[in-house]
Short mmCIF file of C-alpha atoms in Angstrom, two decimals:
data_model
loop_
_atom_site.label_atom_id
_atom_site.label_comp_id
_atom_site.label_asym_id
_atom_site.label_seq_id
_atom_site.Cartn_x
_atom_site.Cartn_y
_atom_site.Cartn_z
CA UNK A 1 109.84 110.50 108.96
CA UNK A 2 108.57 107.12 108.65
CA UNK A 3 107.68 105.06 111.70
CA UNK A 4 109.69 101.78 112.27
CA UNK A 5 108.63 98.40 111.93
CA UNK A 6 110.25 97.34 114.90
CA UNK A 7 109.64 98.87 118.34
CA UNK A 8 112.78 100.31 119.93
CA UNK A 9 113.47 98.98 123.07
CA UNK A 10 115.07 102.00 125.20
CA UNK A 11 115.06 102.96 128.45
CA UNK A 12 112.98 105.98 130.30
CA UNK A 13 116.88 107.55 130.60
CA UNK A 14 117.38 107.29 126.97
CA UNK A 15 114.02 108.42 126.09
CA UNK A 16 114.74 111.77 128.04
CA UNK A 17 117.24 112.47 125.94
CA UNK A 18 117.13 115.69 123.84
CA UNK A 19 117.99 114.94 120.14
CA UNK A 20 121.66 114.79 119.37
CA UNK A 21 123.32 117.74 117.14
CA UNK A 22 124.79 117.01 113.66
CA UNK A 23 128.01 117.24 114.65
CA UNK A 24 127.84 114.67 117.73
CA UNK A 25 126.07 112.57 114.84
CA UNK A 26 128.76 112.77 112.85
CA UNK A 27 131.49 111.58 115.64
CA UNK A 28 129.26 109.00 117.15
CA UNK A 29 128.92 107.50 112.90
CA UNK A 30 132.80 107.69 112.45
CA UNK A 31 133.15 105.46 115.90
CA UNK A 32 131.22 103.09 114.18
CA UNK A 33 132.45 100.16 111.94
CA UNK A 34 132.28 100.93 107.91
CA UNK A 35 129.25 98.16 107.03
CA UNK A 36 127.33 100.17 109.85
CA UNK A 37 128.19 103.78 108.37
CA UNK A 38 127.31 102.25 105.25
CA UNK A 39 123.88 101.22 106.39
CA UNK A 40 122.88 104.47 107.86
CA UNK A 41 123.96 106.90 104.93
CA UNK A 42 121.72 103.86 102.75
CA UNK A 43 118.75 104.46 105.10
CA UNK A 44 119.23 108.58 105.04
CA UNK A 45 119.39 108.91 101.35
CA UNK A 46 116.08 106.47 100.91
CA UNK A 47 114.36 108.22 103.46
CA UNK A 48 115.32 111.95 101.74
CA UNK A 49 114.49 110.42 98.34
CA UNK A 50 110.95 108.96 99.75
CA UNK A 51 110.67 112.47 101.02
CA UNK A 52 111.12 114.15 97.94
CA UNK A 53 108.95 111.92 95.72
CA UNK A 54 105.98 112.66 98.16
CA UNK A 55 106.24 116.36 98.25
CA UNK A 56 106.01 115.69 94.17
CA UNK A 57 102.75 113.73 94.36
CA UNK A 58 101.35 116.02 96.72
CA UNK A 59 101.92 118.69 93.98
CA UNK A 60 100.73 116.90 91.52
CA UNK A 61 97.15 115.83 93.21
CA UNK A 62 96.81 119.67 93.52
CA UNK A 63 97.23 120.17 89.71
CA UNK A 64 94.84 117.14 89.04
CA UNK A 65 92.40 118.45 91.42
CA UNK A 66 92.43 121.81 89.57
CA UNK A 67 92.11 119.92 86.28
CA UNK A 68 89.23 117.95 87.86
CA UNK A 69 87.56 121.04 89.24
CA UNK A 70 87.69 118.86 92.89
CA UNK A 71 89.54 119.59 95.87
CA UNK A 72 92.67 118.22 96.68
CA UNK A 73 92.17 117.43 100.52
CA UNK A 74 89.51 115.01 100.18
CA UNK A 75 90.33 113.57 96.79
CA UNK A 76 90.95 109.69 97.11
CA UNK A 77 93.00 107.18 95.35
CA UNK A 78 89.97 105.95 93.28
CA UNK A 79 89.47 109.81 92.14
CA UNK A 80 92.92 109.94 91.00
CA UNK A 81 92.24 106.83 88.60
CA UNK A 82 88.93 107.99 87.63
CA UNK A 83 90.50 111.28 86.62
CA UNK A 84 93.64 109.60 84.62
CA UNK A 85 91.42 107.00 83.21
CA UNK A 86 89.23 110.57 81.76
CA UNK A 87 92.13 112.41 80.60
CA UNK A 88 94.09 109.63 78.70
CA UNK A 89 92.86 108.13 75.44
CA UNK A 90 91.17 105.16 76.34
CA UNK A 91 92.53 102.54 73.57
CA UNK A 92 95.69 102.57 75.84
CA UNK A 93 96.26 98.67 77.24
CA UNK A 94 95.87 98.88 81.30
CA UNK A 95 99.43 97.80 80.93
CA UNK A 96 100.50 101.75 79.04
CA UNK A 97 98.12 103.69 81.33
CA UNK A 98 99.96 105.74 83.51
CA UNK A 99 99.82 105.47 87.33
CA UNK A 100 99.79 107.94 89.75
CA UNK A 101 100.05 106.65 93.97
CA UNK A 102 102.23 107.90 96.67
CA UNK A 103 105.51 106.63 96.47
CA UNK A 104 105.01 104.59 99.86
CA UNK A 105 102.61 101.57 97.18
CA UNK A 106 105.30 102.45 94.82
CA UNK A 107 108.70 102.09 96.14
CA UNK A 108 109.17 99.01 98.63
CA UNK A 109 109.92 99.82 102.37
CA UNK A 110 113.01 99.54 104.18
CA UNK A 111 113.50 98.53 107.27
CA UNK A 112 114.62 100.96 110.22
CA UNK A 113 118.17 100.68 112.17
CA UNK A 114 118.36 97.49 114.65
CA UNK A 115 120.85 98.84 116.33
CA UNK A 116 122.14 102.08 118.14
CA UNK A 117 124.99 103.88 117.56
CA UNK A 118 127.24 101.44 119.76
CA UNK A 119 126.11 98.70 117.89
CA UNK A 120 123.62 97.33 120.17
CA UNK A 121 120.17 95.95 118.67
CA UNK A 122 117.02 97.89 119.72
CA UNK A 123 115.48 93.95 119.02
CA UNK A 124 115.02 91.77 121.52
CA UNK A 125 114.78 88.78 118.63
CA UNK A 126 117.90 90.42 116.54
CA UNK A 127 119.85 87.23 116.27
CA UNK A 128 116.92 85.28 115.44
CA UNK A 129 117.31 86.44 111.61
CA UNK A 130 114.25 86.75 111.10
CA UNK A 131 113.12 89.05 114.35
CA UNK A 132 110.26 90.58 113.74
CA UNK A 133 108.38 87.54 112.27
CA UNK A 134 109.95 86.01 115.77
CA UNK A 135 108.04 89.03 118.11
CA UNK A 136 105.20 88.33 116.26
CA UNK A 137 104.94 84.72 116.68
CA UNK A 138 106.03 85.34 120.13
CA UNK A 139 103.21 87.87 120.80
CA UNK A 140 100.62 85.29 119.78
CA UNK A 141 101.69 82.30 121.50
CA UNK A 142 101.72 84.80 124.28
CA UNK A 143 97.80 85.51 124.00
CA UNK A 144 97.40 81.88 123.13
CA UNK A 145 98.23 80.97 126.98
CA UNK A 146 96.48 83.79 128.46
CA UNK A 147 93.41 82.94 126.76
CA UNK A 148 93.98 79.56 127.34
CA UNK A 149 94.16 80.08 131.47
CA UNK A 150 91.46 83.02 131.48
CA UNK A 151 88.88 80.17 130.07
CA UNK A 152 90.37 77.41 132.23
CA UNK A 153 89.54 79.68 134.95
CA UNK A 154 85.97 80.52 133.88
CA UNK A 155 84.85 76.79 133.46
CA UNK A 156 85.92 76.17 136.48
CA UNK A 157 83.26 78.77 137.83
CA UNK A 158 80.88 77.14 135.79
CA UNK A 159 80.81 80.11 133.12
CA UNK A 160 80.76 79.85 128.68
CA UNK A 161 81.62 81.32 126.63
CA UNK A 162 79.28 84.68 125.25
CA UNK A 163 77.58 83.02 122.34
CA UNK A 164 77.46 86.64 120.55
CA UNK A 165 81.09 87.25 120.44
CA UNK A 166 82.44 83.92 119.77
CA UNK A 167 84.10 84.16 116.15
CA UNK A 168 82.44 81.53 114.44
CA UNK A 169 82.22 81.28 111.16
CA UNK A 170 79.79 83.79 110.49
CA UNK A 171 82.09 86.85 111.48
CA UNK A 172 84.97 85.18 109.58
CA UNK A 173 83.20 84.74 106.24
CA UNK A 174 84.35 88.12 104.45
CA UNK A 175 87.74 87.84 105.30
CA UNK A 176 90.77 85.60 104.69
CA UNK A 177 94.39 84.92 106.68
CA UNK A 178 97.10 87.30 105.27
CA UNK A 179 98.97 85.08 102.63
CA UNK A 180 102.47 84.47 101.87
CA UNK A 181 103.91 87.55 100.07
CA UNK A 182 101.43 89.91 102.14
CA UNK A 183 103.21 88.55 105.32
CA UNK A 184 106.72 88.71 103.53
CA UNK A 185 105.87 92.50 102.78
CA UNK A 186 104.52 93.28 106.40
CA UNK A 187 107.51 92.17 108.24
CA UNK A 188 109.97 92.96 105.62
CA UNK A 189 111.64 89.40 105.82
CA UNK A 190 112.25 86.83 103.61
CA UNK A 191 110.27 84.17 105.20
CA UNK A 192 110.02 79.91 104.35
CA UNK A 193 107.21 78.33 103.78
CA UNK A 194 107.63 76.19 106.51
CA UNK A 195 108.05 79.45 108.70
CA UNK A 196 104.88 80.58 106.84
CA UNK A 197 102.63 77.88 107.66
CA UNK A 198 103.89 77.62 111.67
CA UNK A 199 102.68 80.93 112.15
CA UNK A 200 98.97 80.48 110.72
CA UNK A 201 99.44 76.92 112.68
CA UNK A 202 99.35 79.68 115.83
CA UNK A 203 96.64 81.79 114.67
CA UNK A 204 94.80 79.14 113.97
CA UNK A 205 95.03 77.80 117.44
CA UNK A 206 94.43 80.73 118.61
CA UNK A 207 91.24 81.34 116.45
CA UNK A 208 90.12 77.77 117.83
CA UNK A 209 90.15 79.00 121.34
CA UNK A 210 86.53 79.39 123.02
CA UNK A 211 87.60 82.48 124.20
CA UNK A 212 89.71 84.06 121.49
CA UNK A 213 87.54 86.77 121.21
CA UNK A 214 89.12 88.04 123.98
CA UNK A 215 92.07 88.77 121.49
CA UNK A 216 90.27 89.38 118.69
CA UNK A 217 92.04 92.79 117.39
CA UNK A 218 95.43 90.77 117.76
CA UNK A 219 94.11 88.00 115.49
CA UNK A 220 92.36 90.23 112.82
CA UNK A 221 95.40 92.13 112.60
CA UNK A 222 96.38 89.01 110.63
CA UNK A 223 93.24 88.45 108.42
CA UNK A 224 92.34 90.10 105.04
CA UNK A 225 89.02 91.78 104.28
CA UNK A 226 87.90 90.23 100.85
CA UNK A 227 86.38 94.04 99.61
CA UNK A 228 82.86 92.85 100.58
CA UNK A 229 81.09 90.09 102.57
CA UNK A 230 78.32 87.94 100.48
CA UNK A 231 75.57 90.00 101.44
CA UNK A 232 77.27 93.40 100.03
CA UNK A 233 78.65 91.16 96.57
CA UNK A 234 76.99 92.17 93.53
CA UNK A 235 73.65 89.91 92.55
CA UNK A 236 71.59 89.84 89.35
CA UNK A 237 69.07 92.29 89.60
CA UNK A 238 65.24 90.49 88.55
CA UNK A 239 63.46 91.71 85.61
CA UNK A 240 60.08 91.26 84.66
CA UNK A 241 57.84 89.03 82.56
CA UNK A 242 55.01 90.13 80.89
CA UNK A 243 52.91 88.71 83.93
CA UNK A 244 54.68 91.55 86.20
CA UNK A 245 56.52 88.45 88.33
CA UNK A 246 60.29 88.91 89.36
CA UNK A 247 62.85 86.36 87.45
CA UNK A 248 66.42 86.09 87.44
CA UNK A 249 68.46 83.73 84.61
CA UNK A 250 72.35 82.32 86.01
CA UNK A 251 74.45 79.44 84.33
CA UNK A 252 75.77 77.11 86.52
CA UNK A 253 78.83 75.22 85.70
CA UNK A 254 80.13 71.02 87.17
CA UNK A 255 82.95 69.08 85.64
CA UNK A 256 81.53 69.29 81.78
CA UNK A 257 78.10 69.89 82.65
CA UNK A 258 76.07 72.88 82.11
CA UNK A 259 72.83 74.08 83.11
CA UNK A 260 70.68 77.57 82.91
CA UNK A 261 68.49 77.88 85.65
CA UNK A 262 65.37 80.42 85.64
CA UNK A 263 64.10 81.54 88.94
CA UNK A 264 60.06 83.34 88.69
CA UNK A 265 58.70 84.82 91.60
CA UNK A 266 56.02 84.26 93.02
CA UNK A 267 55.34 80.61 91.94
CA UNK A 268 53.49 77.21 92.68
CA UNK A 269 56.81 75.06 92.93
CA UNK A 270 56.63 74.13 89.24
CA UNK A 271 60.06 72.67 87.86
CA UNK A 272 60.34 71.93 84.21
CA UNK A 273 63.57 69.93 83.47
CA UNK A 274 64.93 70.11 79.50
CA UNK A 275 68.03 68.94 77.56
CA UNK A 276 69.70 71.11 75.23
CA UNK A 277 70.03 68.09 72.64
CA UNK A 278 65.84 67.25 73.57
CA UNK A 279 64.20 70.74 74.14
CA UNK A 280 61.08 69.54 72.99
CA UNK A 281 60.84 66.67 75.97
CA UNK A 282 59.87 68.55 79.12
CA UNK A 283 60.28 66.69 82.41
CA UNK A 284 59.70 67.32 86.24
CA UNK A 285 62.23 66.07 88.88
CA UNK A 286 61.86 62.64 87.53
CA UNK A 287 64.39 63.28 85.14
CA UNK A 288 66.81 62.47 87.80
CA UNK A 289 66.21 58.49 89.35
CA UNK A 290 68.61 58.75 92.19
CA UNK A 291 67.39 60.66 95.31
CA UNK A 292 71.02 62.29 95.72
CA UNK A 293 70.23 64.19 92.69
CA UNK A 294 66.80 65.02 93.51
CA UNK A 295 68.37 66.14 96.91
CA UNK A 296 70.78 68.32 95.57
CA UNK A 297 68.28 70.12 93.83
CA UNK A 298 66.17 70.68 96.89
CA UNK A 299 68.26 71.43 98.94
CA UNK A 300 68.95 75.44 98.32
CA UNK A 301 64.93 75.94 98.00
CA UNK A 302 64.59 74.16 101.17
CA UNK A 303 68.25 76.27 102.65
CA UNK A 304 66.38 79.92 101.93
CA UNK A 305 62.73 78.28 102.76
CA UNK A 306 61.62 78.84 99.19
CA UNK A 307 59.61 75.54 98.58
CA UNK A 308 56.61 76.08 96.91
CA UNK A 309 57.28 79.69 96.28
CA UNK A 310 58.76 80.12 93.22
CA UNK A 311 59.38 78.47 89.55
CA UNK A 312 62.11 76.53 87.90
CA UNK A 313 62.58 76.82 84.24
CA UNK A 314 65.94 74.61 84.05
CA UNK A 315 67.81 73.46 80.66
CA UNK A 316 70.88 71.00 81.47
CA UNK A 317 73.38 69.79 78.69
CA UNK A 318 76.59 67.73 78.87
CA UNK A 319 78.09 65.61 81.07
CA UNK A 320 76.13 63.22 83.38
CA UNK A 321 73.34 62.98 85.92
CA UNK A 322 75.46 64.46 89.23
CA UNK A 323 77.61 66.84 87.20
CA UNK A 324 74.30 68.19 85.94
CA UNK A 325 72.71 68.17 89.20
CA UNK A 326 75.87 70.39 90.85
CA UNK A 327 75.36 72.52 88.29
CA UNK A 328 71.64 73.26 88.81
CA UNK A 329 72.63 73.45 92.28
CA UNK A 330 74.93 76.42 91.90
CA UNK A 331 73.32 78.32 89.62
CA UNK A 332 70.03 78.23 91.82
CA UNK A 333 71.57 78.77 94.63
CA UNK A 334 73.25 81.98 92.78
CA UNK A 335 69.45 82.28 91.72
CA UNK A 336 67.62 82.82 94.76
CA UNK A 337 70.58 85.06 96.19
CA UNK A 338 68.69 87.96 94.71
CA UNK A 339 65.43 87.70 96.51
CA UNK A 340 66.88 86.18 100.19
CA UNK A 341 67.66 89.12 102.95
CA UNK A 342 71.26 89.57 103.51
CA UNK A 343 71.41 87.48 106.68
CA UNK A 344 70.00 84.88 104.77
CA UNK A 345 72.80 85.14 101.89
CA UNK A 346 75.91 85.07 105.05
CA UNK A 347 74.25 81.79 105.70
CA UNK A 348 74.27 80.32 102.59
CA UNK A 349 77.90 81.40 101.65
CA UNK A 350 78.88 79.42 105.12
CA UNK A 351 77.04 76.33 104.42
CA UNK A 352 78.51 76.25 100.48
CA UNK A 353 75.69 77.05 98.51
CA UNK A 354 76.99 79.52 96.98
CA UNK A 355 80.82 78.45 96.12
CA UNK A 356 81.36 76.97 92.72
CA UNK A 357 82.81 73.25 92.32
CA UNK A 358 85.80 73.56 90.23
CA UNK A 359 86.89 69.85 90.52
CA UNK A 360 87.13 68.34 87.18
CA UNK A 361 88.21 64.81 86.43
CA UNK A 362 92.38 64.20 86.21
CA UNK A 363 93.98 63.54 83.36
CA UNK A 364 95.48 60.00 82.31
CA UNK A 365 99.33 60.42 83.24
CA UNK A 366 102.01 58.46 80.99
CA UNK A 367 103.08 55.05 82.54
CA UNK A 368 99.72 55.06 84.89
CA UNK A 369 96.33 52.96 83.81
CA UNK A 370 94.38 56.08 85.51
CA UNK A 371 95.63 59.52 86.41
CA UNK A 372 97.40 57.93 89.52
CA UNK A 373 96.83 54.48 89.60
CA UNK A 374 99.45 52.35 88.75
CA UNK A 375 99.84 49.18 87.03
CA UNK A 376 99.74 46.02 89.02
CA UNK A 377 102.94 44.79 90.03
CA UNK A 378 103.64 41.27 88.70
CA UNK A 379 106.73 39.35 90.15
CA UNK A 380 106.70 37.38 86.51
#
């Protein structure tokens, strides 16, 4: 049987209970009202159909895993697509492929009863209308006073917090706060945006806490692992010159500019700057005047404490001096990613070296002398 979403609130009495027969079933459902009958034989069926599909897909995983020549107890849900993906042709569009997943990712959940056989909700936020978005919310403000007094309490003993399990932004940089529709499809509620946004209003204040770690299962319920962190994210893997040094090639991309970056290791520091329009004028760092360019540049050697360790073989084209400096940016950043330890690569994914910039200028709007600017309002 599927567990509930909600927790039932019962007493130790009721719990002692042994399980009612069919027949007391049935007179305790025709004392109810017809919407509530209704509601119940709606639930039973779903729950004897969700039944039914799942003893078919257990059936058919044994028949693929005989096909396969694999065993059916430990074959996982990226087996089963490996194994369709082999047995169907493979000009079929992703869209034609046929799918095979337990009928739980298939068929959306429904909720359990709310109420007891007298009518009474098991909910303590039933008339809420939206009650188990409600508990939740409740639950969290809930930790966000207990934390709050627990580290009122410890400053005034003189005490911090433990600089190891505070949840900075290192430990939160692989994972992202559960979004709209993911929450919508957790509590099984059709919930506002306004509603939406109050509630990561909580965790966040919850999150911002110097003590929240003290919760910190009850807020990660409510975060998303991305797959994989920075460190574990696939990187270019370096090839070799005919000199036997390391070197790794990325494009880097700002507003209309463009630029192909070539990191050699080892090196001397050398930079050689082209333009796709010039190749045959080669320039150093002087090809940029302002020192916010040059900056930009030096910053991710200096980040990953590569200055003076390795060579820069960059070609820029279109756009202008700082949309062609963001893009060498990125792409060395994205560069040197591939021969930094993994602590080093956390770092740089917190400080922003290696996010792309995918502001580009707005357009001109009708009626506007600039893509919001208006036209100067003249009394004659």
């Amino acid at each position: 049987m599927p567990v509930s979403t909600f927790p039932v609130l019962r007493s130790t009495q009721e719990e002692s209970k042994p399980a009612i027969s069919e027949s007391d079933r049935v007179k305790q459902e025709r004392k109810m009202s017809s919407a509530m009958r209704l509601y119940l034989q709606k639930k039973r069926n779903h729950d004897q159909f969700i039944t039914r599909e799942q003893a078919e897909f257990d059936i058919g995983q044994e028949h693929l895993a005989n096909m396969m020549g694999m065993d059916s107890s430990t074959m996982t849900q990226e087996d089963i697509d490996k194994s369709i993906e082999y047995l169907f042709p493979s000009g079929l569009a992703p869209e034609a492929r046929p799918i095979m997943k337990p009928p739980s990712e298939i068929f959306p959940r429904q909720k359990e009863a709310e109420f007891d056989a007298a009518g009474r909700p098991y909910q303590t936020f039933f008339y809420t209308l939206k009650p188990d978005l409600q508990r939740r919310m409740f639950n969290l403000r809930d930790s966000l006073d207990a934390v709050t007094i627990f580290g009122d309490r410890l400053r005034s003993q003189g005490k911090r917090p433990d600089p190891q399990q505070v949840l900075d932004q290192g430990k939160l940089a692989d994972s992202r706060w559960i979004n709209h529709e993911e929450l919508n499809k957790l509590t099984l509620e059709v919930i506002s945006e306004q509603d939406y946004k109050d509630f990561i209003a909580v965790l966040e204040r919850l999150l911002a806490l110097p003590f929240s770690y003290r919760v910190k299962d009850e807020i990660f319920e409510y975060r998303i692992n991305e797959g994989m962190s920075s460190s574990k994210q696939l990187f270019v893997t370096p090839e070799y010159d005919e000199e036997g040094r390391a070197f790794v090639e990325y494009e880097g991309r700002r507003k209309t500019s463009t630029a192909k970056v070539r990191v050699t290791k080892p090196g001397t520091g050398n930079l050689t700057i082209r333009h796709e329009d010039f190749p045959h004028y080669v320039e150093d760092i002087g090809y940029f005047f302002a020192l916010k360019e040059r900056m930009q540049i030096m910053y991710p050697m200096q980040f990953t404490k590569m200055l003076g360790l390795v060579d820069l073989d960059i070609t820029v084209g279109g756009g202008g001096v700082s949309g062609q400096a963001g893009a060498i940016r990125y792409a060395l950043s994205m560069g040197l990613r591939s021969f930094v330890d993994k602590s080093v690569v956390d770092d740089m994914k917190i400080s922003g070296l290696l996010t792309q910039d995918i502001r580009v200028k707005e357009r001109k709007k009708p009626g506007k002398t600039r893509a919001r600017k208006g036209y100067t309002w003249k009394r004659r």
